[in-house]
Short mmCIF file of C-alpha atoms in Angstrom, two decimals:
data_model
loop_
_atom_site.label_atom_id
_atom_site.label_comp_id
_atom_site.label_asym_id
_atom_site.label_seq_id
_atom_site.Cartn_x
_atom_site.Cartn_y
_atom_site.Cartn_z
CA SER B 680 18.07 63.00 -0.13
CA ASN B 681 21.51 62.50 2.81
CA ARG B 682 19.27 61.14 5.37
CA LEU B 683 18.20 58.66 2.10
CA ARG B 684 21.03 58.04 1.17
CA ARG B 685 22.58 57.42 4.87
CA GLN B 686 19.16 54.88 4.79
CA LEU B 687 20.73 53.26 2.03
CA VAL B 688 24.52 52.57 3.30
CA ALA B 689 22.64 51.72 6.71
CA VAL B 690 20.75 48.86 5.05
CA PRO B 691 22.79 45.45 4.28
CA HIS B 692 23.98 43.99 0.76
CA GLN B 693 22.56 41.18 0.48
CA PRO B 694 20.03 40.52 3.15
CA SER B 695 18.95 37.27 1.43
CA THR B 696 21.46 35.31 1.55
CA MET B 697 21.47 35.79 5.68
CA ASP B 698 18.81 35.15 6.10
CA ALA B 699 18.83 32.08 3.23
CA TRP B 700 22.08 31.46 5.50
CA LYS B 701 20.15 31.80 9.29
CA ALA B 702 16.68 29.47 8.04
CA SER B 703 19.26 26.63 6.58
CA LYS B 704 22.50 26.81 8.49
CA PRO B 705 20.28 24.89 11.78
CA PHE B 706 20.16 22.83 9.28
CA LEU B 707 23.06 21.50 7.55
CA THR B 708 24.21 21.56 11.23
CA GLY B 709 21.80 19.00 11.52
CA SER B 710 22.92 16.38 8.41
CA LEU B 711 27.21 17.23 8.86
CA SER B 712 26.93 15.89 12.63
CA GLY B 713 24.91 12.94 11.68
CA SER B 714 26.46 11.99 8.62
CA ILE B 715 30.12 12.39 10.95
CA ALA B 716 28.54 9.97 13.53
CA THR B 717 27.49 7.86 11.23
CA VAL B 718 30.46 7.21 8.95
CA CYS B 719 32.11 6.15 12.76
CA VAL B 720 28.78 3.26 13.71
CA GLN B 721 28.03 2.75 10.56
CA PRO B 722 29.63 -1.27 10.74
CA ILE B 723 27.48 -1.84 13.73
CA ASP B 724 24.76 -1.06 12.53
CA MET B 725 25.47 -3.11 10.29
CA VAL B 726 25.81 -5.74 12.51
CA LYS B 727 23.21 -4.10 14.49
CA VAL B 728 20.19 -5.09 11.06
CA ARG B 729 21.00 -7.94 11.05
CA ILE B 730 21.42 -9.68 14.41
CA GLN B 731 17.64 -8.01 14.33
CA ILE B 732 16.44 -9.82 10.94
CA GLY B 733 18.86 -13.31 11.95
CA GLY B 734 17.03 -13.77 15.74
CA ALA B 735 13.75 -13.51 13.79
CA GLU B 736 15.07 -16.06 11.47
CA GLY B 737 15.57 -18.43 14.29
CA GLY B 738 19.58 -17.33 13.02
CA SER B 739 22.66 -15.53 15.27
CA THR B 740 21.56 -12.55 18.03
CA ASN B 741 25.93 -13.36 19.31
CA PRO B 742 27.36 -10.05 18.25
CA ILE B 743 30.56 -11.51 17.84
CA ALA B 744 29.58 -14.28 15.50
CA VAL B 745 27.69 -12.04 13.41
CA THR B 746 30.00 -10.19 13.05
CA LYS B 747 32.89 -13.68 11.83
CA GLN B 748 30.52 -14.53 10.28
CA LEU B 749 29.95 -10.49 8.22
CA LEU B 750 34.19 -10.51 7.76
CA LYS B 751 34.34 -14.00 5.91
CA GLU B 752 31.08 -12.77 3.84
CA ASP B 753 31.81 -9.07 2.49
CA GLY B 754 34.91 -8.69 4.26
CA ILE B 755 35.90 -5.58 5.91
CA THR B 756 34.37 -3.51 2.42
CA GLY B 757 31.15 -5.11 3.77
CA MET B 758 30.77 -3.34 6.95
CA TYR B 759 29.69 -0.37 4.73
CA ARG B 760 27.29 -1.50 2.38
CA GLY B 761 24.48 0.68 2.03
CA LEU B 762 26.80 3.95 3.12
CA SER B 763 25.57 5.98 0.24
CA ALA B 764 21.88 4.90 2.01
CA GLY B 765 23.10 6.39 4.96
CA LEU B 766 25.00 8.93 4.72
CA THR B 767 21.57 9.96 1.60
CA ARG B 768 19.57 9.73 5.64
CA GLN B 769 21.88 11.08 6.79
CA VAL B 770 21.16 14.45 5.57
CA PHE B 771 17.30 14.55 5.02
CA TYR B 772 17.15 13.49 8.19
CA THR B 773 19.34 14.09 11.11
CA GLY B 774 18.95 17.69 8.85
CA ALA B 775 15.67 17.50 8.80
CA ARG B 776 15.79 16.35 12.99
CA LEU B 777 18.20 18.79 15.06
CA GLY B 778 16.88 22.25 12.09
CA LEU B 779 12.97 21.40 13.32
CA TYR B 780 14.44 20.35 16.86
CA ASP B 781 15.83 23.96 17.51
CA LYS B 782 13.77 26.05 14.82
CA PHE B 783 9.97 25.11 17.17
CA MET B 784 11.93 25.29 20.46
CA GLU B 785 13.39 28.74 19.56
CA ALA B 786 9.60 29.09 18.37
CA ALA B 787 8.13 28.22 21.66
CA LYS B 788 11.05 30.37 24.49
CA VAL B 789 9.51 32.00 26.20
CA PRO B 790 12.50 35.21 27.21
CA GLY B 791 13.20 34.70 30.84
CA GLU B 792 11.49 32.00 31.41
CA LYS B 793 12.42 28.51 31.86
CA MET B 794 11.28 25.73 29.19
CA PRO B 795 8.48 23.64 30.16
CA PHE B 796 9.48 19.48 30.34
CA TRP B 797 6.18 19.54 28.14
CA LYS B 798 6.86 21.44 25.53
CA THR B 799 10.76 20.02 25.33
CA THR B 800 8.86 16.90 24.85
CA LEU B 801 6.29 18.59 22.23
CA CYS B 802 9.19 19.76 20.03
CA ALA B 803 11.02 16.49 20.02
CA LEU B 804 8.83 14.66 19.25
CA SER B 805 6.93 16.84 16.31
CA ALA B 806 10.84 17.90 14.86
CA GLY B 807 11.38 13.56 15.13
CA GLY B 808 7.70 12.48 13.78
CA LEU B 809 8.41 14.89 10.12
CA ALA B 810 11.79 14.41 10.36
CA ALA B 811 11.41 10.30 8.90
CA VAL B 812 8.76 10.99 7.21
CA VAL B 813 11.37 12.76 4.35
CA GLY B 814 13.98 10.71 4.83
CA ASN B 815 11.41 7.47 5.10
CA PRO B 816 12.14 6.87 1.52
CA ALA B 817 16.75 6.96 1.87
CA ASP B 818 15.86 5.25 5.53
CA LEU B 819 14.42 2.13 3.89
CA SER B 820 16.72 1.78 0.94
CA LEU B 821 19.55 1.36 3.78
CA ILE B 822 17.47 -1.30 5.17
CA ARG B 823 17.27 -3.29 1.67
CA MET B 824 21.40 -2.58 1.09
CA GLN B 825 21.98 -3.69 4.65
CA SER B 826 19.59 -6.82 4.87
CA ASP B 827 20.24 -8.34 0.65
CA SER B 828 23.13 -11.33 1.13
CA MET B 829 20.58 -12.80 3.68
CA LEU B 830 18.31 -13.55 1.00
CA PRO B 831 18.61 -16.39 -1.44
CA VAL B 832 20.15 -15.33 -4.76
CA ALA B 833 16.85 -15.34 -6.71
CA GLU B 834 15.49 -13.45 -4.41
CA ARG B 835 18.60 -10.64 -3.98
CA ARG B 836 17.54 -7.17 -5.04
CA ASN B 837 20.96 -5.92 -5.75
CA TYR B 838 20.90 -2.16 -5.37
CA THR B 839 23.78 -0.74 -6.83
CA GLY B 840 23.78 2.50 -4.91
CA VAL B 841 20.71 4.60 -2.45
CA GLY B 842 19.80 6.03 -6.62
CA ASN B 843 19.08 3.01 -8.22
CA ALA B 844 17.09 1.79 -4.70
CA PHE B 845 14.98 5.20 -5.55
CA THR B 846 14.12 4.06 -9.27
CA SER B 847 14.45 0.62 -8.94
CA ILE B 848 11.40 0.87 -5.76
CA VAL B 849 9.41 3.02 -7.92
CA ARG B 850 10.18 1.21 -10.70
CA ASP B 851 8.71 -1.84 -9.48
CA GLU B 852 6.60 -1.23 -6.21
CA GLY B 853 5.06 2.51 -7.40
CA PHE B 854 5.97 6.32 -5.63
CA GLY B 855 4.01 5.16 -3.17
CA GLY B 856 7.06 2.68 -2.18
CA LEU B 857 9.65 4.98 -1.01
CA PHE B 858 7.15 5.69 2.65
CA LYS B 859 7.06 2.12 3.27
CA GLY B 860 6.79 1.37 6.91
CA ALA B 861 6.69 4.92 7.05
CA MET B 862 4.33 4.92 10.55
CA PRO B 863 7.15 2.73 12.18
CA THR B 864 9.53 4.87 10.91
CA ALA B 865 7.63 7.81 12.24
CA THR B 866 6.93 6.33 15.67
CA ARG B 867 10.52 4.94 16.48
CA ALA B 868 12.21 8.88 14.66
CA MET B 869 9.64 9.84 17.42
CA ALA B 870 10.68 8.15 20.49
CA LEU B 871 14.09 8.33 18.93
CA ASN B 872 14.26 11.88 19.23
CA PHE B 873 12.91 12.60 22.57
CA GLY B 874 15.06 10.35 24.70
CA MET B 875 18.02 11.93 22.82
CA LEU B 876 17.29 15.48 22.48
CA GLY B 877 14.52 15.89 24.67
CA PHE B 878 16.62 13.90 27.49
CA ASN B 879 19.86 16.23 26.55
CA THR B 880 18.36 19.67 27.17
CA ILE B 881 17.21 17.86 30.62
CA ALA B 882 20.43 16.82 31.33
CA LYS B 883 22.57 20.10 30.32
CA ASP B 884 20.20 22.14 31.68
CA THR B 885 20.10 19.62 35.62
CA LEU B 886 23.89 19.18 35.29
CA ALA B 887 24.46 23.17 34.60
CA ASP B 888 21.90 23.39 38.04
CA LEU B 889 24.58 20.93 39.64
CA GLY B 890 27.12 23.93 38.89
CA VAL B 891 29.21 21.63 36.03
CA GLN B 892 30.18 24.29 33.96
CA LYS B 893 27.28 25.57 31.21
CA GLY B 894 29.37 25.01 27.80
CA SER B 895 32.38 22.58 29.18
CA ALA B 896 33.39 19.35 27.70
CA THR B 897 32.05 17.73 31.12
CA GLN B 898 28.54 18.86 30.52
CA VAL B 899 28.14 18.42 27.46
CA PHE B 900 29.85 14.67 27.14
CA GLY B 901 26.93 14.05 30.26
CA ALA B 902 24.42 15.74 29.15
CA SER B 903 25.26 13.46 25.39
CA ALA B 904 26.13 9.94 27.40
CA ILE B 905 22.71 10.29 29.03
CA ALA B 906 20.64 10.97 26.18
CA GLY B 907 21.75 8.12 24.61
CA PHE B 908 20.76 5.98 26.50
CA PHE B 909 17.42 6.92 26.65
CA ALA B 910 17.62 7.40 23.11
CA SER B 911 18.10 3.98 23.02
CA PHE B 912 15.39 1.94 25.45
CA PHE B 913 12.62 3.91 23.87
CA SER B 914 13.25 3.68 20.20
CA LEU B 915 14.26 -0.02 20.05
CA PRO B 916 10.81 -1.38 20.63
CA PHE B 917 9.80 0.22 17.24
CA ASP B 918 13.02 0.09 16.03
CA TYR B 919 12.68 -3.91 15.81
CA VAL B 920 9.30 -3.44 14.64
CA LYS B 921 10.08 -1.67 11.51
CA THR B 922 13.10 -3.67 10.92
CA GLN B 923 10.73 -6.14 10.77
CA VAL B 924 8.00 -4.83 8.01
CA GLN B 925 10.81 -2.88 5.84
CA LYS B 926 12.41 -6.05 5.31
CA ALA B 927 8.98 -8.35 4.82
CA LYS B 928 8.39 -9.92 1.07
CA PRO B 929 4.83 -11.24 0.21
CA ASP B 930 4.11 -15.86 0.60
CA PRO B 931 5.67 -16.70 -3.17
CA VAL B 932 2.46 -18.45 -3.34
CA THR B 933 -0.30 -16.72 -1.38
CA GLY B 934 0.93 -13.19 -2.11
CA GLU B 935 0.45 -11.82 1.71
CA LEU B 936 3.31 -10.26 3.88
CA PRO B 937 3.82 -11.64 7.24
CA PHE B 938 2.28 -9.11 8.86
CA LYS B 939 -1.60 -7.35 8.51
CA GLY B 940 0.98 -3.33 9.78
CA PRO B 941 2.90 -2.75 12.48
CA LEU B 942 0.87 -2.82 15.06
CA ASP B 943 0.06 -6.71 13.64
CA CYS B 944 3.68 -7.62 14.00
CA ALA B 945 4.53 -5.97 17.02
CA MET B 946 1.80 -7.82 18.53
CA GLN B 947 3.01 -11.34 16.76
CA GLN B 948 6.24 -10.72 17.97
CA ILE B 949 5.40 -10.91 21.55
CA LYS B 950 2.67 -14.12 21.19
CA LYS B 951 6.39 -15.47 20.45
CA GLY B 952 8.08 -14.50 22.53
CA GLY B 953 6.81 -11.73 25.53
CA VAL B 954 7.26 -8.04 25.69
CA THR B 955 11.09 -8.91 26.13
CA ARG B 956 11.26 -9.59 22.92
CA LEU B 957 10.36 -6.04 20.92
CA TRP B 958 13.86 -5.31 22.63
CA THR B 959 15.94 -8.05 21.20
CA GLY B 960 19.68 -7.20 20.50
CA PHE B 961 18.90 -4.59 23.66
CA PRO B 962 22.96 -4.19 23.96
CA THR B 963 24.32 -3.98 20.54
CA TYR B 964 21.68 -1.49 19.98
CA TYR B 965 22.40 0.16 23.16
CA ILE B 966 26.10 0.47 21.95
CA ARG B 967 24.85 1.61 17.93
CA ILE B 968 22.50 4.29 19.58
CA ALA B 969 23.94 5.96 22.00
CA PRO B 970 27.31 6.17 20.60
CA HIS B 971 26.08 8.03 17.14
CA ALA B 972 23.49 10.23 19.05
CA MET B 973 26.70 10.85 21.43
CA ILE B 974 28.65 12.03 18.41
CA THR B 975 26.09 13.55 16.96
CA LEU B 976 25.62 15.88 19.84
CA ILE B 977 28.74 16.52 20.12
CA ALA B 978 29.59 17.12 16.29
CA GLN B 979 26.85 19.60 16.73
CA ASP B 980 28.13 21.22 19.78
CA GLN B 981 32.10 21.76 17.88
CA VAL B 982 29.78 22.66 14.75
CA LYS B 983 28.19 25.33 15.90
CA LYS B 984 30.68 27.55 18.27
CA MET B 985 32.64 26.40 14.21
CA TRP B 986 29.85 29.07 13.21
CA THR B 987 30.63 31.29 15.56
CA THR B 988 34.63 31.35 14.65
CA MET B 989 34.24 32.03 11.38
CA GLY B 990 31.50 34.60 12.45
CA LEU B 991 28.68 32.87 10.27
#
């Protein structure tokens, strides 16, 4: 009985709570990091969406002109339109994207072996694709809330917030409506994740090999800057197509959508302006994606350190 007592004492009191925390920690870390970054870059995102829509409809693609117009129409609060949907999206999408990547990388690790590039790529692509499907309803609401005031008054959707957007979409378009554009969204997320997380891991290793101290500010900042560029470069064509597909409205007369699907949309854009049209607004997109990627990665590093100091 003494031995049994000793064994009972050795068992921690609430293993289930600690297990649940361990399982959810990477996801919570991702949600927090993404939300911090979103609050910082939401105004730039607003300008980016307006440029993409304006550009496709022959409007201005000058970021300064678009920003001036936005401020004139809606004031400073207009720059944060759709923030509720943006944060909801980060909680689900970035939480899942970073969380799954960490989980997949952990599972793919072979002790004492350097992770090969193909494994990193596979982890980044699968985490990005799965997370995008989870985050699609919030992403769709965000695009619609940001582009609403560009529509003629009679056609506006006038969502009051992310909850109202969800219920309106289900009411008008059925439950499947929440996943409109999920295919281009997932493809974009895979490209973004590949550039951001894949290249962040590679850049960190390369910088460490070059003698940059592991875990130092130089390594974290340098790797995140490299990752930010690749994330923007690989994902913009998919982002451009996704925006066109998600904001598309059926023709009032024929009831037909302007594109048969993402691929048809991409082909139509290339026909109109060559392949570079898919990189429309790259400077603004880079200014929007790179800082978001960098702030997310730096915040993720800090949040992980914070858990360690808290003994969690």
